[in-house]
Each structure stands twice: as structure tokens, then as C-alpha cells.
Short mmCIF file of C-alpha atoms and ligand atoms in Angstrom, two decimals:
data_model
loop_
_atom_site.label_atom_id
_atom_site.label_comp_id
_atom_site.label_asym_id
_atom_site.label_seq_id
_atom_site.Cartn_x
_atom_site.Cartn_y
_atom_site.Cartn_z
CA MET A 199 49.52 -22.10 37.66
CA THR A 200 50.06 -25.06 39.91
CA ASP A 201 50.57 -24.15 43.52
CA ASP A 202 53.63 -26.32 44.13
CA SER A 203 56.49 -24.10 43.17
CA ASN A 204 58.94 -26.52 44.73
CA LYS A 205 59.77 -28.79 41.81
CA VAL A 206 63.29 -30.19 42.10
CA TRP A 207 64.29 -28.29 38.98
CA GLN A 208 62.65 -25.07 40.16
CA GLY A 209 66.13 -23.47 40.30
CA ARG A 210 65.90 -20.27 38.30
CA LEU A 211 62.15 -20.40 37.69
CA SER A 212 59.77 -18.42 39.85
CA GLY A 213 56.18 -19.34 40.42
CA GLY A 214 54.73 -22.67 39.38
CA SER A 215 54.33 -24.03 35.89
CA ALA A 216 50.95 -23.94 34.18
CA LYS A 217 48.77 -26.96 34.86
CA GLU A 218 48.49 -27.55 31.13
CA VAL A 219 52.26 -27.63 30.91
CA ASP A 220 52.53 -30.19 33.69
CA VAL A 221 50.04 -32.42 31.92
CA PHE A 222 51.72 -31.95 28.57
CA ASN A 223 55.22 -32.52 29.94
CA SER A 224 54.49 -35.54 32.04
CA SER A 225 55.58 -38.97 30.85
CA ILE A 226 54.80 -41.09 33.90
CA SER A 227 51.63 -42.46 32.29
CA PHE A 228 53.87 -44.48 29.97
CA ASP A 229 57.42 -44.44 31.37
CA TYR A 230 56.31 -46.03 34.66
CA VAL A 231 57.17 -49.35 32.98
CA LEU A 232 60.83 -48.41 33.47
CA PHE A 233 60.61 -48.52 37.27
CA GLU A 234 62.69 -51.66 37.73
CA GLU A 235 65.40 -50.39 35.41
CA ASP A 236 65.36 -46.96 37.06
CA ILE A 237 65.81 -48.48 40.49
CA ALA A 238 68.51 -50.92 39.33
CA GLY A 239 70.38 -48.03 37.69
CA SER A 240 70.10 -45.84 40.81
CA ILE A 241 71.29 -48.65 43.07
CA ALA A 242 74.38 -49.17 40.91
CA HIS A 243 75.01 -45.41 40.82
CA ALA A 244 74.62 -45.04 44.59
CA LYS A 245 76.96 -47.95 45.31
CA MET A 246 79.53 -46.42 43.01
CA LEU A 247 79.18 -42.99 44.66
CA GLY A 248 79.82 -44.66 48.02
CA LYS A 249 82.75 -46.70 46.74
CA GLN A 250 84.35 -43.56 45.28
CA SER A 251 83.69 -41.65 48.52
CA ILE A 252 81.67 -39.08 46.60
CA ILE A 253 78.95 -39.67 49.18
CA SER A 254 79.40 -41.44 52.51
CA LYS A 255 79.11 -45.23 52.67
CA GLU A 256 76.25 -44.76 55.17
CA ASP A 257 74.28 -42.58 52.80
CA ALA A 258 74.91 -45.02 49.96
CA ALA A 259 73.60 -47.87 52.12
CA LEU A 260 70.53 -45.85 53.10
CA ILE A 261 69.81 -45.07 49.45
CA VAL A 262 70.20 -48.69 48.36
CA ASP A 263 67.93 -49.83 51.17
CA GLY A 264 65.35 -47.18 50.43
CA LEU A 265 65.32 -48.02 46.73
CA GLN A 266 64.91 -51.72 47.44
CA GLY A 267 61.95 -50.91 49.66
CA ILE A 268 60.37 -48.80 46.92
CA LEU A 269 60.88 -51.61 44.42
CA MET A 270 59.16 -54.11 46.69
CA ASP A 271 56.26 -51.78 47.41
CA LEU A 272 55.74 -50.97 43.74
CA LYS A 273 55.77 -54.65 42.88
CA ASP A 274 53.28 -55.70 45.52
CA GLY A 275 51.04 -52.73 44.80
CA SER A 276 51.35 -51.08 48.21
CA LEU A 277 52.96 -48.06 46.54
CA LEU A 278 51.13 -46.56 43.56
CA PHE A 279 52.60 -44.42 40.81
CA ASP A 280 51.71 -40.78 41.28
CA PRO A 281 50.01 -39.67 38.06
CA ASN A 282 50.99 -36.09 38.86
CA ALA A 283 54.70 -36.88 38.88
CA GLU A 284 56.68 -35.57 35.93
CA ASP A 285 58.22 -38.90 35.08
CA ILE A 286 59.28 -42.18 36.62
CA HIS A 287 62.72 -40.78 37.54
CA MET A 288 61.34 -37.83 39.52
CA PHE A 289 58.72 -40.03 41.13
CA ILE A 290 61.21 -42.54 42.50
CA GLU A 291 63.68 -39.87 43.58
CA SER A 292 61.07 -37.89 45.50
CA GLU A 293 59.62 -41.04 47.06
CA LEU A 294 63.12 -41.97 48.17
CA THR A 295 63.73 -38.57 49.75
CA GLU A 296 60.38 -38.79 51.49
CA ARG A 297 61.41 -42.13 52.94
CA ILE A 298 65.05 -41.58 53.91
CA GLY A 299 65.34 -37.78 54.04
CA GLU A 300 68.64 -35.99 53.47
CA ALA A 301 70.52 -38.99 51.99
CA GLY A 302 67.93 -39.29 49.24
CA LYS A 303 68.90 -35.84 48.02
CA ARG A 304 72.46 -37.08 47.39
CA LEU A 305 71.49 -39.82 44.91
CA HIS A 306 71.50 -37.53 41.89
CA THR A 307 75.12 -36.44 42.48
CA GLY A 308 77.08 -36.59 39.23
CA ARG A 309 74.04 -37.70 37.29
CA SER A 310 71.45 -36.06 35.07
CA ARG A 311 68.07 -37.30 34.01
CA ASN A 312 69.53 -37.25 30.51
CA ASP A 313 72.01 -40.03 31.16
CA GLN A 314 69.58 -41.63 33.60
CA VAL A 315 66.79 -42.03 31.05
CA ALA A 316 69.23 -43.27 28.43
CA LEU A 317 70.43 -45.89 30.92
CA ASP A 318 66.92 -47.00 31.88
CA LEU A 319 65.86 -47.33 28.30
CA ARG A 320 68.93 -49.37 27.37
CA LEU A 321 68.37 -51.73 30.29
CA TYR A 322 64.73 -52.09 29.28
CA VAL A 323 65.48 -52.72 25.60
CA LYS A 324 68.12 -55.33 26.53
CA LYS A 325 65.55 -57.25 28.56
CA GLN A 326 62.89 -57.02 25.86
CA LEU A 327 65.27 -58.07 23.08
CA ALA A 328 66.15 -61.19 25.06
CA GLU A 329 62.49 -62.04 25.59
CA ILE A 330 61.57 -61.55 21.95
CA LYS A 331 64.60 -63.56 20.86
CA ASN A 332 63.34 -66.45 22.99
CA GLN A 333 59.93 -66.22 21.34
CA LEU A 334 61.58 -66.33 17.92
CA LEU A 335 63.60 -69.38 18.93
CA ASP A 336 60.37 -71.08 19.98
CA PHE A 337 58.86 -70.17 16.63
CA GLU A 338 61.83 -71.69 14.79
CA LYS A 339 61.32 -74.92 16.67
CA VAL A 340 57.63 -75.02 15.74
CA LEU A 341 58.39 -74.34 12.06
CA ILE A 342 61.12 -76.97 11.95
CA ASN A 343 58.97 -79.52 13.73
CA LYS A 344 56.13 -79.01 11.28
CA ALA A 345 58.46 -79.04 8.30
CA GLU A 346 59.83 -82.40 9.42
CA GLN A 347 56.31 -83.83 9.24
CA HIS A 348 55.77 -82.55 5.70
CA LEU A 349 58.97 -83.31 3.80
CA HIS A 350 56.90 -85.20 1.22
CA THR A 351 53.76 -83.07 1.25
CA ILE A 352 53.64 -81.71 -2.28
CA MET A 353 52.02 -78.33 -2.74
CA PRO A 354 51.96 -75.80 -5.55
CA GLY A 355 54.63 -73.15 -5.50
CA TYR A 356 53.45 -69.80 -6.85
CA THR A 357 54.76 -66.71 -8.54
CA HIS A 358 52.31 -63.86 -9.14
CA LEU A 359 49.94 -66.09 -7.10
CA GLN A 360 49.73 -68.24 -10.23
CA ILE A 361 50.66 -71.89 -9.97
CA ALA A 362 54.34 -72.15 -10.95
CA GLN A 363 56.30 -75.24 -9.90
CA PRO A 364 55.74 -77.93 -7.28
CA VAL A 365 57.39 -77.58 -3.89
CA THR A 366 56.66 -79.17 -0.52
CA PHE A 367 54.94 -77.76 2.51
CA ALA A 368 58.18 -78.38 4.41
CA HIS A 369 60.10 -76.25 1.95
CA HIS A 370 57.52 -73.49 2.21
CA LEU A 371 57.62 -73.50 6.03
CA MET A 372 61.40 -73.49 6.03
CA ALA A 373 61.37 -70.32 3.95
CA TYR A 374 59.78 -68.65 6.98
CA ALA A 375 62.26 -70.34 9.29
CA GLN A 376 65.04 -68.61 7.31
CA MET A 377 63.32 -65.23 7.69
CA ILE A 378 62.96 -65.76 11.42
CA GLN A 379 66.61 -66.75 11.62
CA ARG A 380 67.57 -63.41 10.06
CA ASP A 381 65.19 -61.67 12.48
CA ILE A 382 67.08 -63.23 15.37
CA LYS A 383 70.30 -61.93 13.90
CA ARG A 384 68.83 -58.44 13.59
CA LEU A 385 67.81 -58.54 17.25
CA GLU A 386 71.35 -59.54 18.16
CA GLU A 387 72.69 -56.61 16.15
CA ALA A 388 70.28 -54.23 17.87
CA LEU A 389 71.45 -55.66 21.19
CA GLU A 390 75.05 -54.89 20.32
CA HIS A 391 74.18 -51.20 19.87
CA THR A 392 72.06 -51.21 23.03
CA ASP A 393 74.57 -52.85 25.32
CA VAL A 394 76.53 -49.67 26.10
CA MET A 395 76.34 -47.86 29.45
CA PRO A 396 75.67 -44.08 29.37
CA LEU A 397 75.88 -43.03 33.07
CA GLY A 398 78.70 -40.55 33.59
CA ASN A 399 77.70 -38.47 30.60
CA GLY A 400 75.76 -36.20 32.92
CA ALA A 401 73.50 -33.73 31.18
CA LEU A 402 75.79 -33.53 28.15
CA ALA A 403 79.36 -32.75 29.17
CA GLY A 404 80.26 -35.51 31.60
CA THR A 405 81.02 -34.57 35.18
CA THR A 406 83.80 -33.37 37.45
CA TYR A 407 83.16 -36.14 39.98
CA PRO A 408 85.49 -39.14 39.85
CA LEU A 409 82.75 -41.58 38.81
CA ASP A 410 83.77 -45.17 38.12
CA ARG A 411 81.86 -45.83 34.93
CA GLN A 412 83.29 -49.30 34.36
CA TYR A 413 82.14 -50.35 37.82
CA VAL A 414 78.58 -49.22 37.07
CA ALA A 415 78.68 -51.01 33.71
CA GLU A 416 79.80 -54.23 35.40
CA GLN A 417 77.15 -53.94 38.10
CA LEU A 418 74.45 -53.61 35.47
CA GLY A 419 75.85 -56.19 33.05
CA PHE A 420 76.84 -53.87 30.19
CA GLU A 421 79.51 -54.81 27.65
CA ALA A 422 80.93 -51.30 27.30
CA VAL A 423 80.52 -47.64 28.27
CA THR A 424 79.59 -44.85 25.84
CA ALA A 425 82.59 -43.10 24.30
CA ASN A 426 81.31 -39.53 23.92
CA SER A 427 79.12 -37.71 26.41
CA LEU A 428 77.17 -35.67 23.83
CA ASP A 429 76.40 -38.79 21.85
CA GLY A 430 75.81 -40.83 24.97
CA VAL A 431 72.85 -38.74 26.13
CA SER A 432 71.35 -38.09 22.71
CA ASP A 433 71.86 -41.39 20.92
CA ARG A 434 68.62 -43.20 20.22
CA ASP A 435 70.00 -45.35 17.39
CA PHE A 436 69.48 -48.42 19.54
CA VAL A 437 65.78 -47.57 19.82
CA ILE A 438 65.48 -47.19 16.06
CA ASP A 439 67.52 -50.35 15.40
CA THR A 440 65.11 -52.18 17.67
CA ALA A 441 62.05 -50.63 16.02
CA TYR A 442 63.43 -51.63 12.62
CA ALA A 443 64.18 -55.20 13.71
CA LEU A 444 60.65 -55.40 15.13
CA SER A 445 59.16 -54.03 11.90
CA MET A 446 60.92 -56.76 9.95
CA ILE A 447 59.51 -59.40 12.30
CA MET A 448 56.02 -58.00 11.78
CA MET A 449 56.53 -57.91 8.00
CA HIS A 450 57.43 -61.61 8.04
CA LEU A 451 54.55 -62.51 10.33
CA SER A 452 52.22 -60.51 8.12
CA ARG A 453 53.30 -62.38 4.97
CA LEU A 454 52.78 -65.68 6.74
CA SER A 455 49.40 -64.46 8.01
CA GLU A 456 48.34 -63.54 4.51
CA GLU A 457 49.18 -67.07 3.38
CA VAL A 458 47.33 -68.62 6.31
CA ILE A 459 44.30 -66.51 5.38
CA LEU A 460 44.47 -67.68 1.77
CA TRP A 461 45.20 -71.30 2.68
CA SER A 462 42.28 -71.52 5.07
CA SER A 463 39.79 -70.15 2.51
CA GLN A 464 37.28 -72.49 0.87
CA GLU A 465 39.01 -71.96 -2.44
CA PHE A 466 42.40 -73.21 -1.20
CA LYS A 467 41.56 -75.37 1.81
CA PHE A 468 45.25 -76.16 2.25
CA VAL A 469 45.08 -75.84 6.02
CA GLU A 470 42.54 -76.08 8.77
CA LEU A 471 43.07 -73.82 11.74
CA ASP A 472 42.47 -75.29 15.16
CA ASP A 473 39.15 -74.03 16.51
CA ALA A 474 41.02 -72.37 19.37
CA PHE A 475 42.71 -70.08 16.85
CA ALA A 476 39.69 -69.18 14.76
CA THR A 477 36.56 -67.17 15.41
CA GLY A 478 32.96 -67.37 14.29
CA SER A 479 30.57 -64.80 12.91
CA SER A 480 27.74 -63.31 14.91
CA ILE A 481 25.35 -63.75 11.99
CA MET A 482 26.72 -66.41 9.60
CA PRO A 483 26.74 -69.77 11.37
CA GLN A 484 29.00 -71.46 8.81
CA LYS A 485 31.92 -69.11 9.35
CA LYS A 486 35.34 -69.95 10.70
CA ASN A 487 37.44 -66.85 10.43
CA PRO A 488 41.22 -66.47 10.64
CA ASP A 489 41.04 -63.39 12.89
CA VAL A 490 44.43 -63.96 14.49
CA ALA A 491 46.21 -63.90 11.14
CA GLU A 492 44.21 -60.87 10.03
CA LEU A 493 45.04 -58.97 13.21
CA VAL A 494 48.73 -59.74 12.86
CA ARG A 495 48.59 -58.44 9.29
CA GLY A 496 46.67 -55.38 10.49
CA LYS A 497 48.95 -54.64 13.42
CA THR A 498 52.02 -54.60 11.18
CA GLY A 499 51.13 -51.02 10.30
CA ARG A 500 51.72 -50.00 13.89
CA ALA A 501 55.28 -51.26 13.85
CA TYR A 502 56.02 -49.43 10.59
CA GLY A 503 54.36 -46.27 11.93
CA ASN A 504 56.41 -46.40 15.11
CA LEU A 505 59.63 -46.74 13.13
CA GLN A 506 58.65 -43.74 11.03
CA THR A 507 57.77 -41.78 14.19
CA LEU A 508 61.20 -42.45 15.67
CA LEU A 509 63.16 -41.63 12.53
CA THR A 510 61.25 -38.40 12.07
CA MET A 511 61.46 -37.46 15.73
CA MET A 512 65.27 -37.71 15.68
CA LYS A 513 66.08 -36.13 12.35
CA GLY A 514 66.14 -32.49 13.35
CA ILE A 515 67.49 -32.67 16.88
CA PRO A 516 70.65 -30.67 17.59
CA LEU A 517 73.05 -32.20 20.10
CA ALA A 518 72.53 -33.10 22.82
CA TYR A 519 69.29 -33.99 24.71
CA ASN A 520 66.06 -32.32 23.68
CA LYS A 521 62.65 -33.02 25.10
CA ASP A 522 61.49 -34.33 21.71
CA MET A 523 63.28 -37.49 22.73
CA GLN A 524 60.72 -38.27 25.39
CA GLU A 525 58.59 -39.28 22.40
CA ASP A 526 60.80 -42.33 21.83
CA LYS A 527 59.04 -44.34 24.51
CA GLU A 528 55.45 -44.75 23.42
CA ALA A 529 56.51 -45.74 19.90
CA LEU A 530 59.11 -48.22 21.17
CA PHE A 531 56.86 -49.71 23.84
CA ASP A 532 54.04 -50.13 21.35
CA SER A 533 56.26 -51.97 18.87
CA ILE A 534 57.56 -54.27 21.60
CA ARG A 535 54.06 -55.01 22.88
CA THR A 536 52.74 -55.58 19.36
CA VAL A 537 55.49 -58.02 18.37
CA LYS A 538 55.24 -59.99 21.60
CA LEU A 539 51.47 -60.27 21.27
CA ALA A 540 51.64 -61.18 17.59
CA LEU A 541 54.22 -63.90 18.25
CA SER A 542 52.38 -65.30 21.23
CA ALA A 543 49.27 -65.82 19.06
CA THR A 544 51.02 -66.84 15.84
CA ILE A 545 53.31 -69.53 17.25
CA PRO A 546 50.57 -71.80 18.66
CA MET A 547 48.32 -71.03 15.69
CA ILE A 548 50.95 -72.44 13.31
CA ASP A 549 51.76 -75.26 15.70
CA THR A 550 48.15 -76.47 15.82
CA MET A 551 47.29 -75.77 12.18
CA GLU A 552 46.51 -78.93 10.21
CA ALA A 553 47.91 -79.22 6.69
CA LYS A 554 45.57 -80.90 4.20
CA ARG A 555 47.92 -83.09 2.19
CA ASP A 556 45.32 -84.26 -0.34
CA ARG A 557 44.10 -80.78 -1.11
CA MET A 558 47.61 -79.45 -1.60
CA ARG A 559 48.44 -82.33 -3.93
CA GLU A 560 45.25 -81.87 -5.88
CA ALA A 561 45.93 -78.16 -6.34
CA ALA A 562 49.47 -78.97 -7.46
CA SER A 563 48.19 -81.30 -10.15
CA LYS A 564 46.37 -78.47 -11.86
CA GLY A 565 47.68 -75.50 -13.75
CA PHE A 566 50.42 -77.30 -15.72
CA ILE A 567 52.76 -77.05 -12.75
CA ASN A 568 55.12 -79.55 -14.43
CA ALA A 569 55.41 -77.65 -17.72
CA THR A 570 58.99 -76.59 -16.93
CA ASP A 571 59.90 -80.22 -16.28
CA CYS A 572 58.31 -81.17 -19.56
CA ALA A 573 60.53 -78.66 -21.36
CA ASP A 574 63.55 -79.84 -19.36
CA TYR A 575 62.81 -83.39 -20.59
CA LEU A 576 63.42 -82.32 -24.18
CA THR A 577 66.33 -80.11 -23.23
CA LYS A 578 68.07 -83.03 -21.57
CA LYS A 579 67.71 -84.86 -24.88
CA GLY A 580 69.61 -82.12 -26.65
CA VAL A 581 66.82 -79.74 -27.72
CA PRO A 582 67.80 -76.11 -26.98
CA PHE A 583 65.76 -74.87 -24.00
CA ARG A 584 64.10 -72.01 -25.92
CA GLU A 585 62.90 -74.43 -28.60
CA ALA A 586 61.62 -76.91 -25.99
CA TYR A 587 59.86 -74.01 -24.24
CA GLY A 588 58.01 -73.26 -27.51
CA VAL A 589 56.99 -76.91 -27.96
CA ILE A 590 55.55 -77.12 -24.43
CA GLY A 591 53.79 -73.78 -24.88
CA ALA A 592 51.95 -75.28 -27.86
CA LEU A 593 51.27 -78.46 -25.87
CA VAL A 594 49.74 -76.46 -23.01
CA GLN A 595 47.51 -74.66 -25.52
CA THR A 596 46.31 -78.03 -26.84
CA CYS A 597 45.68 -79.22 -23.28
CA ILE A 598 43.61 -76.14 -22.49
CA ALA A 599 41.55 -76.70 -25.64
CA THR A 600 40.96 -80.39 -24.81
CA ASN A 601 40.67 -79.85 -21.06
CA GLN A 602 43.50 -82.25 -20.23
CA THR A 603 46.51 -82.18 -17.92
CA LEU A 604 50.02 -82.91 -19.15
CA GLU A 605 49.76 -86.35 -17.50
CA GLU A 606 46.58 -87.13 -19.45
CA VAL A 607 47.79 -86.25 -22.94
CA SER A 608 48.44 -89.30 -25.18
CA LEU A 609 51.93 -90.24 -26.28
CA GLU A 610 50.85 -89.71 -29.91
CA THR A 611 50.00 -86.10 -29.13
CA TYR A 612 53.37 -85.66 -27.43
CA GLN A 613 55.15 -87.21 -30.39
CA SER A 614 53.19 -85.15 -32.89
CA LEU A 615 54.73 -82.09 -31.26
CA HIS A 616 58.24 -83.50 -30.97
CA GLU A 617 59.70 -86.83 -32.06
CA LEU A 618 61.98 -87.11 -29.02
CA PHE A 619 59.07 -87.71 -26.63
CA GLU A 620 58.95 -91.30 -25.40
CA GLU A 621 56.97 -93.31 -22.87
CA ASP A 622 59.23 -92.14 -20.00
CA ILE A 623 57.83 -88.60 -20.31
CA TYR A 624 55.05 -89.57 -17.89
CA GLU A 625 57.54 -90.51 -15.22
CA ALA A 626 59.58 -87.38 -15.86
CA ILE A 627 56.61 -85.14 -15.18
CA SER A 628 55.16 -86.95 -12.16
CA LEU A 629 54.91 -84.43 -9.33
CA GLU A 630 57.00 -86.61 -7.02
CA ASN A 631 59.81 -86.67 -9.56
CA CYS A 632 59.50 -82.96 -10.26
CA VAL A 633 60.13 -82.36 -6.56
CA THR A 634 62.70 -85.05 -5.73
CA LYS A 635 64.79 -84.15 -8.77
CA ARG A 636 65.18 -80.62 -7.52
CA ASN A 637 67.78 -81.92 -5.16
CA ILE A 638 69.98 -78.89 -5.41
CA GLU A 639 71.27 -77.15 -2.30
CA GLY A 640 68.38 -74.95 -1.12
CA GLY A 641 65.88 -76.81 -3.31
CA PRO A 642 62.55 -78.44 -2.38
CA ALA A 643 63.59 -82.11 -2.70
CA PRO A 644 62.98 -83.87 0.62
CA GLU A 645 66.67 -84.66 0.93
CA ALA A 646 67.66 -81.03 0.31
CA VAL A 647 65.07 -79.75 2.80
CA LYS A 648 66.32 -82.25 5.37
CA LYS A 649 69.80 -80.76 4.97
CA GLN A 650 68.36 -77.26 5.30
CA ILE A 651 66.66 -78.31 8.53
CA GLU A 652 69.83 -79.89 9.90
CA GLN A 653 71.84 -76.77 9.14
CA LEU A 654 69.33 -74.51 10.83
CA LYS A 655 69.10 -76.80 13.83
CA GLU A 656 72.85 -76.61 14.17
CA ARG A 657 72.82 -72.82 13.91
CA LEU A 658 70.05 -72.61 16.48
CA GLY A 659 71.97 -74.91 18.78
CA LEU A 660 74.91 -72.56 18.49
CA SER A 661 72.91 -69.41 19.07
CA ILE A 662 71.24 -71.01 22.08
CA LEU A 663 74.67 -71.89 23.46
CA SER A 664 75.98 -68.37 22.84
CA ASP A 665 73.20 -66.94 25.03
N1 LIG B 102 61.08 -37.92 30.83
C1 LIG B 102 62.26 -37.51 30.15
C2 LIG B 102 62.43 -38.37 28.87
O1 LIG B 102 61.78 -39.37 28.79
C3 LIG B 102 63.45 -37.71 31.02
C4 LIG B 102 64.58 -36.85 30.70
C5 LIG B 102 64.29 -35.45 31.04
N2 LIG B 102 65.43 -34.60 30.91
C6 LIG B 102 65.29 -33.30 30.88
N3 LIG B 102 66.36 -32.60 30.74
N4 LIG B 102 64.14 -32.71 30.94
O2 LIG B 102 63.15 -38.07 27.97
#
């Protein structure tokens, strides 16, 4: 048993709680990060209590002052978090009472830790979503900037990791820009579900005090207040929405990382990482390893695991608050930290990565990448596509046997397979033409990619303005 039997919630309990229980119950080792949100929420609550004459204006002023002092002292390190406190909320409240006495004990009027923790977490998630959104916007700019430099850099496009059809490096990068754009949208959607103010829900059934919930929401910059007190204290959808949006970001970063790892291998050599974003080996002097990309790929599992943790944690909880929900924090915080770290390393890595134009072009000229265009050549002359497909299949077989590319095969060989082949076949299957002719909306032709870039720039401009 612990000797302090004077916990604020001691109420009906006699004696102290077991030391093991205190350790097991405590969340201050991780929820201390909420201190700024907790203090901001308490200041808004205290001001409202004063305004509504639920407590005296003098007490409200004392509380606000006391809380501001605590905030300053925590920030400059002169006040340390008490590891024995139950959580950040109890720590700040008892510190306040120690500092200002009686008035401090009035702060919790009309409030429960259940609506308090929901408020703190929402404030925290709002701030983090904004920060991650800014990182994603930076990433978009880097991708667009690089794409603009590589509108004409031909590279092989793959399916099944087998050479398929030629694209450009710009087109490939812009595919990621589209993913990141959707990630931004998902963050905005998560924000919409987060931006709702829960104070006033009390423990579960609201309160008899005439709280002004709208006033508190305005003070704290919330769009709305929660509509149902049971839901308001036990809703963690916004946490799961956030964890899902963060998982999707990690999935995209992981796919890009996997490509960077492949591209920087000796076999591909499509890119060269800047030395600042690569590492060496302790034994093999020749090595230049893409550790950053590998770690991003590896850390993706954390984000997925955290999402699973949260979904599972919530699935069996009867209304309203249950202590299970304290488990939301470590998973959420870890996903936030992981995504921020991954982005902060990935963005400059991509920015400084050098694309090897010659190598990409060389790889694109192998593997019969223009076979579809060869078939299209006949099709455009009236041969049904399936028949043309068969002709080119036979041609590719011949090429494999003679170790030639489609560009190297003689016109006689072409004509022996189909009489409609003429001299212009060579132009039709040049890689440049294969790419520039795919000038369909969303296609890899430089003109089409330029349009794609313009459209995204416009959208980004708009979403920056709507901030
Ligand atoms: N530390 C708790 C949490 O994170 C705060 C809420 C506690 N509420 C309660 N009724 N015990 O969920």
C-alpha cells in the first residue's frame, strides 16, 4: 500500500492503493506531452466558470495566473513532471492547488477528467495534423520541382517488376505527388472529426452547471461542440482516423522507399543518393547503403500496428469512458512521431537524389519496351489488335533468338512477318515517340505531365490559401 491515502479521488476508498496499481495506472510517463493543451483547456474552462459566475472572478483570475506560471516553469525546466503523479491532469491540478491554495480546488467544477482528456487529445491532434500537413506540402513541392526537371527523362515503366512500357521520371514522381495529395485530404478529413469540443460532457452525463460550451470552443479555436455527452467522452474515432491517415502516409513512403532502394542498387543505378542520405558499412569499404529508405520501409509496420492497437482497444468498450482508453495515447503518439521523422528524412533525401538519365534510358531500351507500340503500328493500319499482338509476339521471339532489339531488326524481317510494315516503323517505335504520343490526359507525355503538374500546383495553391 502507498502511504498517501489522500488522492483527490480517494472519496469512497479507504486506505491507499497498492504501489503496483499506482505504477500500472499511471500515464504521466507518456501523457506529459499534453501539458500545453491541458493548461490551455483549463484556462479556457476557468475563464468560462468566472464569466458564468460559477466561481468568483477573483478565483478565475488566480487560476489563470497560476496556470500560466506553471506553463512557464514547465517550459523553462524549473518545474519537473512528477513521475509519481497519476497523469498530466492530476499533476497540473495538484501543482496549481499547491501554488494558489483554495482557488485551485475550484478549477475542476463542472468538469471531469473524462471530458478533460478528450479535450486535451483533440487539441494535440489538431496541432499535429497541421504540422504533418505542412510537411506533406513541402514534400509535394519537392516532388513537383524534381518532376519539372525530368519531363523528358525516359525510364522504363514496370508491371510485375518486368519492363512494360516507357514512361518518364517526371511521370513516375508525379504518381507519388498524387498519393501525397490524397494523404493531405485524409489529414483534412481527420481534422474535421477532431475539431469538436468535448468540455461540458462531464464524466458522461453532462453537468448541472450553466457552462457556456460555445464560449470555451471559441476560446480554444474549435469549429463545433460535441452533440452527445456519452459519445463526447468516449469517442476516439478522431484518433483512429488520424492513425489511419498516418498509416496511409507510411504506406506511400514505404513504396517510394522500396523504389529508391531498388533504383540505387548496382543493378538499376537509376539514382544516386546524396552521401548525406546514405551510410557505409563497417566492414565493406565499397558500400553505400540506403538506410534511410530501409528504415522508413521498416517503420511502416509501427504505424499499421498502432492502428490495429487502437481499433482493437475500442471494439469492446461499453459507453462511456473506460480506462482502456488511456491506451490510445502511446499508439497515437508513436504514429505521429514516426510519420514526422520519416517525412523529415525522406523529403531532403528525394530532394538531393540525383537521377541518372543515361542509365534510365539504357534500361528502357531493353526488354522490348516498345512492343505494344509496334503492335499499335499495325493496328493503326487496319490490322485487328489481337492479330497484330500475335505478329509482334513472333517478332519478339525472333529477336530473342537473334539477340536483337526491335530497333535493330531489319525491315525485311519486319516485312516477312507482315506486309504492312514500312520504313516508318523505326520512327514509330523510338522511345521518344512512344512517350510523346501517349499524350492522353494523365499520360506520360511531357505535355500531359506538364498539365498534371499545373493542376496539382493550382490545387496546392488553393489548399494553402484555405489554411
Ligand atoms: N489518464 C486518463 C486517460 O488517459 C485520464 C482520464 C481518467 N479518467 C478516469 N475516469 N479515470 O484516459
